[in-house]
mmCIF file of C-alpha atoms in Angstrom:
data_model
loop_
_atom_site.group_PDB
_atom_site.id
_atom_site.type_symbol
_atom_site.label_atom_id
_atom_site.label_comp_id
_atom_site.label_asym_id
_atom_site.label_seq_id
_atom_site.Cartn_x
_atom_site.Cartn_y
_atom_site.Cartn_z
ATOM 1 C CA UNK A 1 -58.178 30.643 8.074
ATOM 2 C CA UNK A 2 -57.221 26.947 8.986
ATOM 3 C CA UNK A 3 -56.202 26.179 5.369
ATOM 4 C CA UNK A 4 -54.052 29.491 5.300
ATOM 5 C CA UNK A 5 -52.402 28.348 8.565
ATOM 6 C CA UNK A 6 -51.738 25.002 7.322
ATOM 7 C CA UNK A 7 -50.281 26.348 3.951
ATOM 8 C CA UNK A 8 -48.338 28.902 5.939
ATOM 9 C CA UNK A 9 -46.757 26.268 8.095
ATOM 10 C CA UNK A 10 -45.981 23.772 5.167
ATOM 11 C CA UNK A 11 -44.133 26.624 3.186
ATOM 12 C CA UNK A 12 -42.208 27.816 6.367
ATOM 13 C CA UNK A 13 -41.287 23.918 6.992
ATOM 14 C CA UNK A 14 -40.022 23.748 3.091
ATOM 15 C CA UNK A 15 -37.982 27.074 3.485
ATOM 16 C CA UNK A 16 -36.627 25.906 6.664
ATOM 17 C CA UNK A 17 -35.428 22.611 5.247
ATOM 18 C CA UNK A 18 -34.202 24.128 1.974
ATOM 19 C CA UNK A 19 -32.154 26.657 4.410
ATOM 20 C CA UNK A 20 -30.768 23.886 6.401
ATOM 21 C CA UNK A 21 -29.818 21.916 3.306
ATOM 22 C CA UNK A 22 -28.223 24.873 1.846
ATOM 23 C CA UNK A 23 -26.214 25.835 5.066
ATOM 24 C CA UNK A 24 -24.963 21.994 5.306
ATOM 25 C CA UNK A 25 -23.934 22.413 1.613
ATOM 26 C CA UNK A 26 -21.841 25.320 2.454
ATOM 27 C CA UNK A 27 -20.218 23.965 5.622
ATOM 28 C CA UNK A 28 -16.646 23.305 5.339
ATOM 29 C CA UNK A 29 -14.952 20.322 6.865
ATOM 30 C CA UNK A 30 -11.134 19.969 7.860
ATOM 31 C CA UNK A 31 -9.945 16.562 8.097
ATOM 32 C CA UNK A 32 -6.552 15.722 9.809
ATOM 33 C CA UNK A 33 -4.654 12.763 8.264
ATOM 34 C CA UNK A 34 -1.680 11.042 9.941
ATOM 35 C CA UNK A 35 0.928 9.557 7.377
ATOM 36 C CA UNK A 36 3.468 6.964 8.114
ATOM 37 C CA UNK A 37 6.161 8.741 5.978
ATOM 38 C CA UNK A 38 8.553 11.720 6.882
ATOM 39 C CA UNK A 39 7.839 15.185 5.470
ATOM 40 C CA UNK A 40 7.994 15.713 1.656
ATOM 41 C CA UNK A 41 8.728 11.923 1.336
ATOM 42 C CA UNK A 42 8.860 11.387 -2.459
ATOM 43 C CA UNK A 43 6.150 9.186 -4.320
ATOM 44 C CA UNK A 44 4.296 8.100 -0.973
ATOM 45 C CA UNK A 45 3.871 11.568 0.324
ATOM 46 C CA UNK A 46 3.149 12.977 -3.143
ATOM 47 C CA UNK A 47 -0.085 10.858 -3.075
ATOM 48 C CA UNK A 48 -1.405 12.338 0.151
ATOM 49 C CA UNK A 49 -0.734 15.750 -0.918
ATOM 50 C CA UNK A 50 -2.445 15.173 -4.540
ATOM 51 C CA UNK A 51 -5.400 13.656 -2.788
ATOM 52 C CA UNK A 52 -5.807 16.557 -0.606
ATOM 53 C CA UNK A 53 -5.413 19.027 -3.232
ATOM 54 C CA UNK A 54 -7.887 17.309 -5.511
ATOM 55 C CA UNK A 55 -10.359 17.198 -2.890
ATOM 56 C CA UNK A 56 -10.272 20.881 -1.930
ATOM 57 C CA UNK A 57 -10.408 21.890 -5.557
ATOM 58 C CA UNK A 58 -13.277 19.644 -6.524
ATOM 59 C CA UNK A 59 -15.140 20.588 -3.249
ATOM 60 C CA UNK A 60 -14.521 24.495 -4.079
ATOM 61 C CA UNK A 61 -12.804 24.459 -0.581
ATOM 62 C CA UNK A 62 -15.527 22.847 1.461
ATOM 63 C CA UNK A 63 -13.183 19.791 2.121
ATOM 64 C CA UNK A 64 -9.696 20.304 3.477
ATOM 65 C CA UNK A 65 -7.325 17.652 4.410
ATOM 66 C CA UNK A 66 -4.369 18.532 6.909
ATOM 67 C CA UNK A 67 -1.533 16.056 6.676
ATOM 68 C CA UNK A 68 0.819 15.448 9.301
ATOM 69 C CA UNK A 69 3.874 13.494 8.630
ATOM 70 C CA UNK A 70 5.652 11.146 10.977
ATOM 71 C CA UNK A 71 8.019 13.960 12.290
ATOM 72 C CA UNK A 72 4.740 15.549 13.877
ATOM 73 C CA UNK A 73 2.825 12.825 15.272
ATOM 74 C CA UNK A 74 5.916 10.775 16.169
ATOM 75 C CA UNK A 75 4.139 7.367 15.735
ATOM 76 C CA UNK A 76 4.873 6.004 12.042
ATOM 77 C CA UNK A 77 3.314 2.688 12.950
ATOM 78 C CA UNK A 78 0.723 3.957 15.012
ATOM 79 C CA UNK A 79 -1.726 5.328 12.300
ATOM 80 C CA UNK A 80 -3.997 2.671 12.641
ATOM 81 C CA UNK A 81 -4.768 3.249 16.256
ATOM 82 C CA UNK A 82 -4.755 7.181 15.980
ATOM 83 C CA UNK A 83 -7.483 6.938 13.214
ATOM 84 C CA UNK A 84 -9.291 4.095 15.024
ATOM 85 C CA UNK A 85 -9.407 6.306 18.188
ATOM 86 C CA UNK A 86 -10.268 9.580 16.401
ATOM 87 C CA UNK A 87 -7.124 11.301 17.280
ATOM 88 C CA UNK A 88 -6.963 11.847 13.500
ATOM 89 C CA UNK A 89 -9.719 11.610 10.798
ATOM 90 C CA UNK A 90 -7.627 9.676 7.991
ATOM 91 C CA UNK A 91 -4.287 8.131 7.729
ATOM 92 C CA UNK A 92 -1.957 6.892 4.790
ATOM 93 C CA UNK A 93 0.120 3.800 5.521
ATOM 94 C CA UNK A 94 0.218 0.078 4.399
ATOM 95 C CA UNK A 95 -2.262 -2.244 5.578
ATOM 96 C CA UNK A 96 0.305 -4.968 6.129
ATOM 97 C CA UNK A 97 1.774 -2.770 9.002
ATOM 98 C CA UNK A 98 -1.106 -3.807 11.370
ATOM 99 C CA UNK A 99 -0.804 -7.610 11.004
ATOM 100 C CA UNK A 100 0.054 -7.891 14.670
ATOM 101 C CA UNK A 101 -3.276 -6.185 15.714
ATOM 102 C CA UNK A 102 -5.328 -7.547 12.969
ATOM 103 C CA UNK A 103 -3.971 -10.374 10.943
ATOM 104 C CA UNK A 104 -6.188 -10.192 8.136
ATOM 105 C CA UNK A 105 -5.204 -6.873 7.264
ATOM 106 C CA UNK A 106 -1.917 -8.039 5.647
ATOM 107 C CA UNK A 107 -3.655 -9.573 2.489
ATOM 108 C CA UNK A 108 -4.488 -6.025 1.406
ATOM 109 C CA UNK A 109 -1.005 -4.544 0.597
ATOM 110 C CA UNK A 110 0.601 -7.421 -1.589
ATOM 111 C CA UNK A 111 1.055 -10.956 -1.388
ATOM 112 C CA UNK A 112 4.183 -13.264 -2.429
ATOM 113 C CA UNK A 113 3.926 -14.575 -5.741
ATOM 114 C CA UNK A 114 0.413 -12.980 -6.285
ATOM 115 C CA UNK A 115 -1.199 -10.425 -8.455
ATOM 116 C CA UNK A 116 0.428 -7.586 -10.239
ATOM 117 C CA UNK A 117 -0.799 -3.935 -9.830
ATOM 118 C CA UNK A 118 -3.200 -4.240 -12.732
ATOM 119 C CA UNK A 119 -4.420 -7.786 -11.661
ATOM 120 C CA UNK A 120 -4.906 -6.460 -8.028
ATOM 121 C CA UNK A 121 -6.530 -3.099 -9.026
ATOM 122 C CA UNK A 122 -9.071 -5.266 -10.941
ATOM 123 C CA UNK A 123 -9.537 -7.523 -7.962
ATOM 124 C CA UNK A 124 -10.331 -4.546 -5.605
ATOM 125 C CA UNK A 125 -12.779 -2.643 -7.752
ATOM 126 C CA UNK A 126 -14.232 -5.462 -10.134
ATOM 127 C CA UNK A 127 -13.798 -8.319 -7.684
ATOM 128 C CA UNK A 128 -14.101 -9.039 -4.315
ATOM 129 C CA UNK A 129 -11.328 -7.034 -2.859
ATOM 130 C CA UNK A 130 -13.209 -3.769 -1.598
ATOM 131 C CA UNK A 131 -15.861 -5.790 0.102
ATOM 132 C CA UNK A 132 -13.547 -8.173 1.678
ATOM 133 C CA UNK A 133 -11.170 -5.350 2.886
ATOM 134 C CA UNK A 134 -14.079 -3.496 4.494
ATOM 135 C CA UNK A 135 -15.196 -6.721 6.233
ATOM 136 C CA UNK A 136 -11.874 -6.624 8.085
ATOM 137 C CA UNK A 137 -11.820 -3.088 8.990
ATOM 138 C CA UNK A 138 -15.366 -2.521 9.835
ATOM 139 C CA UNK A 139 -15.089 -3.877 13.388
ATOM 140 C CA UNK A 140 -12.365 -1.241 14.228
ATOM 141 C CA UNK A 141 -14.512 1.920 13.011
ATOM 142 C CA UNK A 142 -12.398 2.210 9.958
ATOM 143 C CA UNK A 143 -12.723 2.239 6.317
ATOM 144 C CA UNK A 144 -9.868 1.503 4.107
ATOM 145 C CA UNK A 145 -9.342 2.482 0.371
ATOM 146 C CA UNK A 146 -6.397 1.789 -2.039
ATOM 147 C CA UNK A 147 -3.794 4.431 -1.552
ATOM 148 C CA UNK A 148 -1.149 4.053 -4.211
ATOM 149 C CA UNK A 149 0.687 1.339 -5.783
ATOM 150 C CA UNK A 150 4.540 0.786 -6.094
ATOM 151 C CA UNK A 151 4.365 -1.790 -8.647
ATOM 152 C CA UNK A 152 6.674 -4.730 -8.339
ATOM 153 C CA UNK A 153 9.205 -4.028 -5.539
ATOM 154 C CA UNK A 154 12.938 -5.066 -5.567
ATOM 155 C CA UNK A 155 13.804 -8.001 -3.426
ATOM 156 C CA UNK A 156 16.362 -5.986 -1.059
ATOM 157 C CA UNK A 157 19.847 -5.200 -0.540
ATOM 158 C CA UNK A 158 22.310 -7.640 0.773
ATOM 159 C CA UNK A 159 25.699 -7.309 2.055
ATOM 160 C CA UNK A 160 26.461 -10.878 0.993
ATOM 161 C CA UNK A 161 25.450 -12.773 -2.264
ATOM 162 C CA UNK A 162 22.628 -15.525 -1.724
ATOM 163 C CA UNK A 163 23.652 -18.572 -3.347
ATOM 164 C CA UNK A 164 21.594 -21.155 -1.405
ATOM 165 C CA UNK A 165 19.047 -21.558 1.455
ATOM 166 C CA UNK A 166 21.801 -21.998 3.835
ATOM 167 C CA UNK A 167 22.934 -18.410 3.231
ATOM 168 C CA UNK A 168 19.321 -17.456 4.751
ATOM 169 C CA UNK A 169 19.982 -18.978 8.131
ATOM 170 C CA UNK A 170 19.966 -16.629 10.849
ATOM 171 C CA UNK A 171 19.983 -13.640 8.273
ATOM 172 C CA UNK A 172 18.573 -10.445 9.802
ATOM 173 C CA UNK A 173 16.506 -8.683 7.548
ATOM 174 C CA UNK A 174 13.846 -5.745 7.368
ATOM 175 C CA UNK A 175 10.898 -7.072 5.609
ATOM 176 C CA UNK A 176 7.345 -6.682 6.692
ATOM 177 C CA UNK A 177 4.099 -8.508 5.836
ATOM 178 C CA UNK A 178 3.520 -11.977 4.620
ATOM 179 C CA UNK A 179 6.785 -12.203 3.095
ATOM 180 C CA UNK A 180 8.623 -11.717 6.453
ATOM 181 C CA UNK A 181 6.678 -14.824 7.513
ATOM 182 C CA UNK A 182 7.765 -16.677 4.678
ATOM 183 C CA UNK A 183 11.366 -15.527 5.056
ATOM 184 C CA UNK A 184 11.256 -16.864 8.597
ATOM 185 C CA UNK A 185 10.197 -20.231 7.474
ATOM 186 C CA UNK A 186 13.231 -20.598 5.530
ATOM 187 C CA UNK A 187 15.600 -19.358 8.101
ATOM 188 C CA UNK A 188 15.553 -15.644 8.042
ATOM 189 C CA UNK A 189 14.986 -13.341 11.140
ATOM 190 C CA UNK A 190 12.688 -10.636 9.703
ATOM 191 C CA UNK A 191 12.178 -7.449 11.440
ATOM 192 C CA UNK A 192 10.047 -4.048 10.643
ATOM 193 C CA UNK A 193 11.921 -0.767 10.899
ATOM 194 C CA UNK A 194 10.426 2.494 10.146
ATOM 195 C CA UNK A 195 11.771 4.157 6.990
ATOM 196 C CA UNK A 196 13.741 6.829 8.665
ATOM 197 C CA UNK A 197 15.767 4.375 10.611
ATOM 198 C CA UNK A 198 16.559 1.887 7.828
ATOM 199 C CA UNK A 199 19.990 3.053 6.492
ATOM 200 C CA UNK A 200 21.375 3.413 10.124
ATOM 201 C CA UNK A 201 20.052 -0.087 10.800
ATOM 202 C CA UNK A 202 21.843 -1.665 7.800
ATOM 203 C CA UNK A 203 25.097 0.657 8.167
ATOM 204 C CA UNK A 204 25.437 -0.349 11.779
ATOM 205 C CA UNK A 205 24.913 -4.151 11.261
ATOM 206 C CA UNK A 206 21.658 -3.994 13.024
ATOM 207 C CA UNK A 207 20.364 -5.993 9.987
ATOM 208 C CA UNK A 208 22.276 -7.820 7.340
ATOM 209 C CA UNK A 209 19.785 -7.113 4.594
ATOM 210 C CA UNK A 210 16.914 -4.514 3.959
ATOM 211 C CA UNK A 211 13.972 -4.625 1.691
ATOM 212 C CA UNK A 212 12.428 -1.114 0.924
ATOM 213 C CA UNK A 213 10.667 -0.376 -2.578
ATOM 214 C CA UNK A 214 12.557 0.245 -5.746
ATOM 215 C CA UNK A 215 15.394 2.148 -7.197
ATOM 216 C CA UNK A 216 13.641 5.600 -7.216
ATOM 217 C CA UNK A 217 13.273 5.491 -3.289
ATOM 218 C CA UNK A 218 16.138 2.812 -2.614
ATOM 219 C CA UNK A 219 18.748 5.052 -3.786
ATOM 220 C CA UNK A 220 17.476 8.030 -2.028
ATOM 221 C CA UNK A 221 18.021 6.308 1.156
ATOM 222 C CA UNK A 222 21.744 5.405 0.265
ATOM 223 C CA UNK A 223 21.434 1.557 0.508
ATOM 224 C CA UNK A 224 23.798 1.249 -2.525
ATOM 225 C CA UNK A 225 26.583 2.619 -0.339
ATOM 226 C CA UNK A 226 26.829 -0.076 2.047
ATOM 227 C CA UNK A 227 25.237 -3.257 0.093
ATOM 228 C CA UNK A 228 26.607 -4.588 -2.991
ATOM 229 C CA UNK A 229 23.835 -6.934 -4.028
ATOM 230 C CA UNK A 230 20.325 -5.805 -5.005
ATOM 231 C CA UNK A 231 17.806 -8.440 -5.689
ATOM 232 C CA UNK A 232 14.944 -8.587 -8.039
ATOM 233 C CA UNK A 233 11.535 -9.008 -6.586
ATOM 234 C CA UNK A 234 9.083 -12.029 -5.681
ATOM 235 C CA UNK A 235 7.398 -10.962 -2.305
ATOM 236 C CA UNK A 236 5.430 -7.768 -3.360
ATOM 237 C CA UNK A 237 4.383 -7.668 -6.953
ATOM 238 C CA UNK A 238 1.842 -5.076 -6.262
ATOM 239 C CA UNK A 239 2.316 -3.040 -3.074
ATOM 240 C CA UNK A 240 -0.693 -1.060 -2.474
ATOM 241 C CA UNK A 241 -0.758 1.484 0.314
ATOM 242 C CA UNK A 242 -3.979 2.616 1.894
ATOM 243 C CA UNK A 243 -5.931 5.462 2.938
ATOM 244 C CA UNK A 244 -7.587 4.907 6.271
ATOM 245 C CA UNK A 245 -10.699 6.886 7.260
ATOM 246 C CA UNK A 246 -12.628 7.037 10.631
ATOM 247 C CA UNK A 247 -15.959 5.787 9.615
ATOM 248 C CA UNK A 248 -17.746 8.161 11.979
ATOM 249 C CA UNK A 249 -15.968 10.980 10.410
ATOM 250 C CA UNK A 250 -16.936 9.518 6.888
ATOM 251 C CA UNK A 251 -20.558 9.285 8.087
ATOM 252 C CA UNK A 252 -20.645 12.901 9.116
ATOM 253 C CA UNK A 253 -19.633 14.126 5.559
ATOM 254 C CA UNK A 254 -22.365 15.255 3.152
ATOM 255 C CA UNK A 255 -22.931 12.620 0.319
ATOM 256 C CA UNK A 256 -21.203 14.819 -2.250
ATOM 257 C CA UNK A 257 -18.126 15.400 -0.137
ATOM 258 C CA UNK A 258 -17.892 11.606 0.430
ATOM 259 C CA UNK A 259 -17.945 11.125 -3.274
ATOM 260 C CA UNK A 260 -15.330 13.719 -3.775
ATOM 261 C CA UNK A 261 -13.136 12.219 -1.325
ATOM 262 C CA UNK A 262 -13.599 8.768 -2.736
ATOM 263 C CA UNK A 263 -12.636 10.121 -6.278
ATOM 264 C CA UNK A 264 -9.796 12.056 -4.810
ATOM 265 C CA UNK A 265 -8.259 8.958 -3.364
ATOM 266 C CA UNK A 266 -8.763 6.767 -6.204
ATOM 267 C CA UNK A 267 -7.183 9.371 -8.550
ATOM 268 C CA UNK A 268 -4.239 9.837 -6.357
ATOM 269 C CA UNK A 269 -3.730 6.045 -5.974
ATOM 270 C CA UNK A 270 -3.653 5.560 -9.864
ATOM 271 C CA UNK A 271 -1.246 8.461 -10.117
ATOM 272 C CA UNK A 272 1.044 7.084 -7.498
ATOM 273 C CA UNK A 273 1.344 3.977 -9.792
ATOM 274 C CA UNK A 274 2.516 5.665 -12.688
ATOM 275 C CA UNK A 275 4.891 8.119 -10.925
ATOM 276 C CA UNK A 276 6.440 4.995 -9.609
ATOM 277 C CA UNK A 277 6.975 3.738 -12.839
ATOM 278 C CA UNK A 278 8.328 6.737 -14.147
ATOM 279 C CA UNK A 279 10.705 7.522 -11.330
ATOM 280 C CA UNK A 280 11.955 3.836 -10.871
ATOM 281 C CA UNK A 281 12.680 3.848 -14.752
ATOM 282 C CA UNK A 282 14.760 7.089 -14.146
ATOM 283 C CA UNK A 283 16.593 5.755 -11.233
ATOM 284 C CA UNK A 284 17.292 2.244 -12.878
ATOM 285 C CA UNK A 285 18.829 3.918 -15.878
ATOM 286 C CA UNK A 286 21.456 5.743 -13.535
ATOM 287 C CA UNK A 287 22.431 2.555 -11.454
ATOM 288 C CA UNK A 288 25.050 0.976 -13.707
ATOM 289 C CA UNK A 289 26.608 4.380 -14.430
ATOM 290 C CA UNK A 290 26.669 5.907 -11.163
ATOM 291 C CA UNK A 291 26.923 2.949 -8.929
ATOM 292 C CA UNK A 292 28.891 0.208 -11.023
ATOM 293 C CA UNK A 293 29.706 -1.733 -7.587
ATOM 294 C CA UNK A 294 26.040 -2.692 -7.297
ATOM 295 C CA UNK A 295 25.453 -6.191 -8.577
ATOM 296 C CA UNK A 296 21.708 -7.003 -9.702
ATOM 297 C CA UNK A 297 20.801 -10.477 -8.830
ATOM 298 C CA UNK A 298 17.996 -12.962 -8.599
ATOM 299 C CA UNK A 299 17.489 -15.345 -6.111
ATOM 300 C CA UNK A 300 18.516 -19.228 -7.122
ATOM 301 C CA UNK A 301 15.756 -21.528 -8.140
ATOM 302 C CA UNK A 302 16.345 -23.503 -4.954
ATOM 303 C CA UNK A 303 15.616 -20.277 -2.632
ATOM 304 C CA UNK A 304 12.672 -19.626 -4.916
ATOM 305 C CA UNK A 305 11.146 -23.204 -4.551
ATOM 306 C CA UNK A 306 11.790 -23.036 -0.832
ATOM 307 C CA UNK A 307 9.954 -19.775 -0.537
ATOM 308 C CA UNK A 308 7.205 -20.747 -2.811
ATOM 309 C CA UNK A 309 6.551 -23.886 -0.678
ATOM 310 C CA UNK A 310 6.746 -21.913 2.609
ATOM 311 C CA UNK A 311 4.258 -19.482 1.288
ATOM 312 C CA UNK A 312 1.723 -22.124 0.421
ATOM 313 C CA UNK A 313 2.115 -23.670 3.815
ATOM 314 C CA UNK A 314 1.374 -20.368 5.537
ATOM 315 C CA UNK A 315 -1.462 -19.525 3.367
ATOM 316 C CA UNK A 316 -3.080 -23.065 4.096
ATOM 317 C CA UNK A 317 -2.469 -22.505 7.553
ATOM 318 C CA UNK A 318 -3.981 -19.031 7.572
ATOM 319 C CA UNK A 319 -7.180 -20.271 5.777
ATOM 320 C CA UNK A 320 -7.685 -23.314 8.008
ATOM 321 C CA UNK A 321 -7.558 -21.164 10.997
ATOM 322 C CA UNK A 322 -9.798 -18.342 10.355
ATOM 323 C CA UNK A 323 -12.924 -18.175 8.236
ATOM 324 C CA UNK A 324 -12.429 -14.666 6.858
ATOM 325 C CA UNK A 325 -8.919 -15.368 5.958
ATOM 326 C CA UNK A 326 -10.056 -18.480 4.079
ATOM 327 C CA UNK A 327 -12.694 -16.016 2.093
ATOM 328 C CA UNK A 328 -9.986 -13.702 1.316
ATOM 329 C CA UNK A 329 -7.311 -16.287 0.494
ATOM 330 C CA UNK A 330 -9.880 -18.185 -1.869
ATOM 331 C CA UNK A 331 -10.800 -14.900 -3.535
ATOM 332 C CA UNK A 332 -7.300 -13.757 -4.187
ATOM 333 C CA UNK A 333 -6.412 -17.324 -5.704
ATOM 334 C CA UNK A 334 -9.454 -17.651 -7.873
ATOM 335 C CA UNK A 335 -8.976 -14.163 -9.301
ATOM 336 C CA UNK A 336 -5.294 -14.611 -9.825
ATOM 337 C CA UNK A 337 -5.933 -17.759 -11.752
ATOM 338 C CA UNK A 338 -8.391 -15.975 -13.972
ATOM 339 C CA UNK A 339 -6.738 -12.894 -14.479
ATOM 340 C CA UNK A 340 -3.246 -14.480 -14.935
ATOM 341 C CA UNK A 341 -4.486 -16.534 -17.827
ATOM 342 C CA UNK A 342 -5.225 -13.462 -19.729
ATOM 343 C CA UNK A 343 -2.035 -11.748 -18.657
ATOM 344 C CA UNK A 344 0.010 -14.689 -20.149
ATOM 345 C CA UNK A 345 -1.445 -14.281 -23.577
ATOM 346 C CA UNK A 346 -1.299 -10.393 -23.491
ATOM 347 C CA UNK A 347 1.488 -8.743 -21.350
ATOM 348 C CA UNK A 348 3.739 -11.745 -20.982
ATOM 349 C CA UNK A 349 3.486 -12.902 -24.376
ATOM 350 C CA UNK A 350 4.264 -9.175 -25.654
ATOM 351 C CA UNK A 351 7.178 -8.972 -23.435
ATOM 352 C CA UNK A 352 8.434 -12.384 -24.708
ATOM 353 C CA UNK A 353 8.112 -11.255 -28.130
ATOM 354 C CA UNK A 354 9.843 -8.098 -27.429
ATOM 355 C CA UNK A 355 12.741 -10.090 -25.904
ATOM 356 C CA UNK A 356 13.088 -12.244 -29.078
ATOM 357 C CA UNK A 357 13.346 -9.087 -31.457
ATOM 358 C CA UNK A 358 15.406 -6.802 -29.415
#
């Protein structure tokens, strides 16, 4: 009788565990995501929608993500704080927006004179990038994942041509991240303005120049109507957005839903990169025909040299003042050196060859 009782108890325990596991497997999770962008914002907003759709489909409806744009939560630059505090479960923004709160976050968007998108993705997923990023976000109850890349961004819209470093003195410009600090070193007065306010700020002379993204998104905001000089990029060669996830929320998800969310974010990020390339190419083709007054410019060598020297100075200062910053800077520099050597004999060599034969 005792043996039967023990067996019965064991069977009951197994059945109860199985039932609980099955119930957990069927539980539905709805996560709320706050994005920095406005409703139906192209390319950036597509990344969040694509991610949410993939997660719901792959989970057979068990994982749903509700997206609130900036017009809903009213805090485009408050995403970090809202996800950290648990007001939202997830966020979509750009890591360098948080440099005033956590300076080391700025390294994970894009660095002046740094890696291209291909090189940077390799650093994230096969180098130290993901581990270092998590080391920065861990103390804040946050997890950060690559959230979509714009590729090389344009250098900005200027009302007046930049012919020397002297032309930068006192210039008021919207430019975020480490590039803003570099520009400040050479005389610019940088500021960060939410996307929805950029056109008005430039139109009303609140700022003299504005950097946003590239042709596809810049033309939509109408900068070509108020600034004639459009400069090529140097400051953000691989601008990576981010998906933020509240760590406690992540840990409550079953393992399979964690993996589905991880794959959905990674796939949506890659898709944003190729969508950016496609839309920028289309918009670029239209500039000369539809906006003949726009002049495409590259900063003079004098300006580039001044910015490069300022960039190195600031990197050295950041590394000297913070052990974790030093680890990140060293990792990025070492990976860039290794990866660029191959980029030079592959992509650069191919483009140089094409330039000779076209």
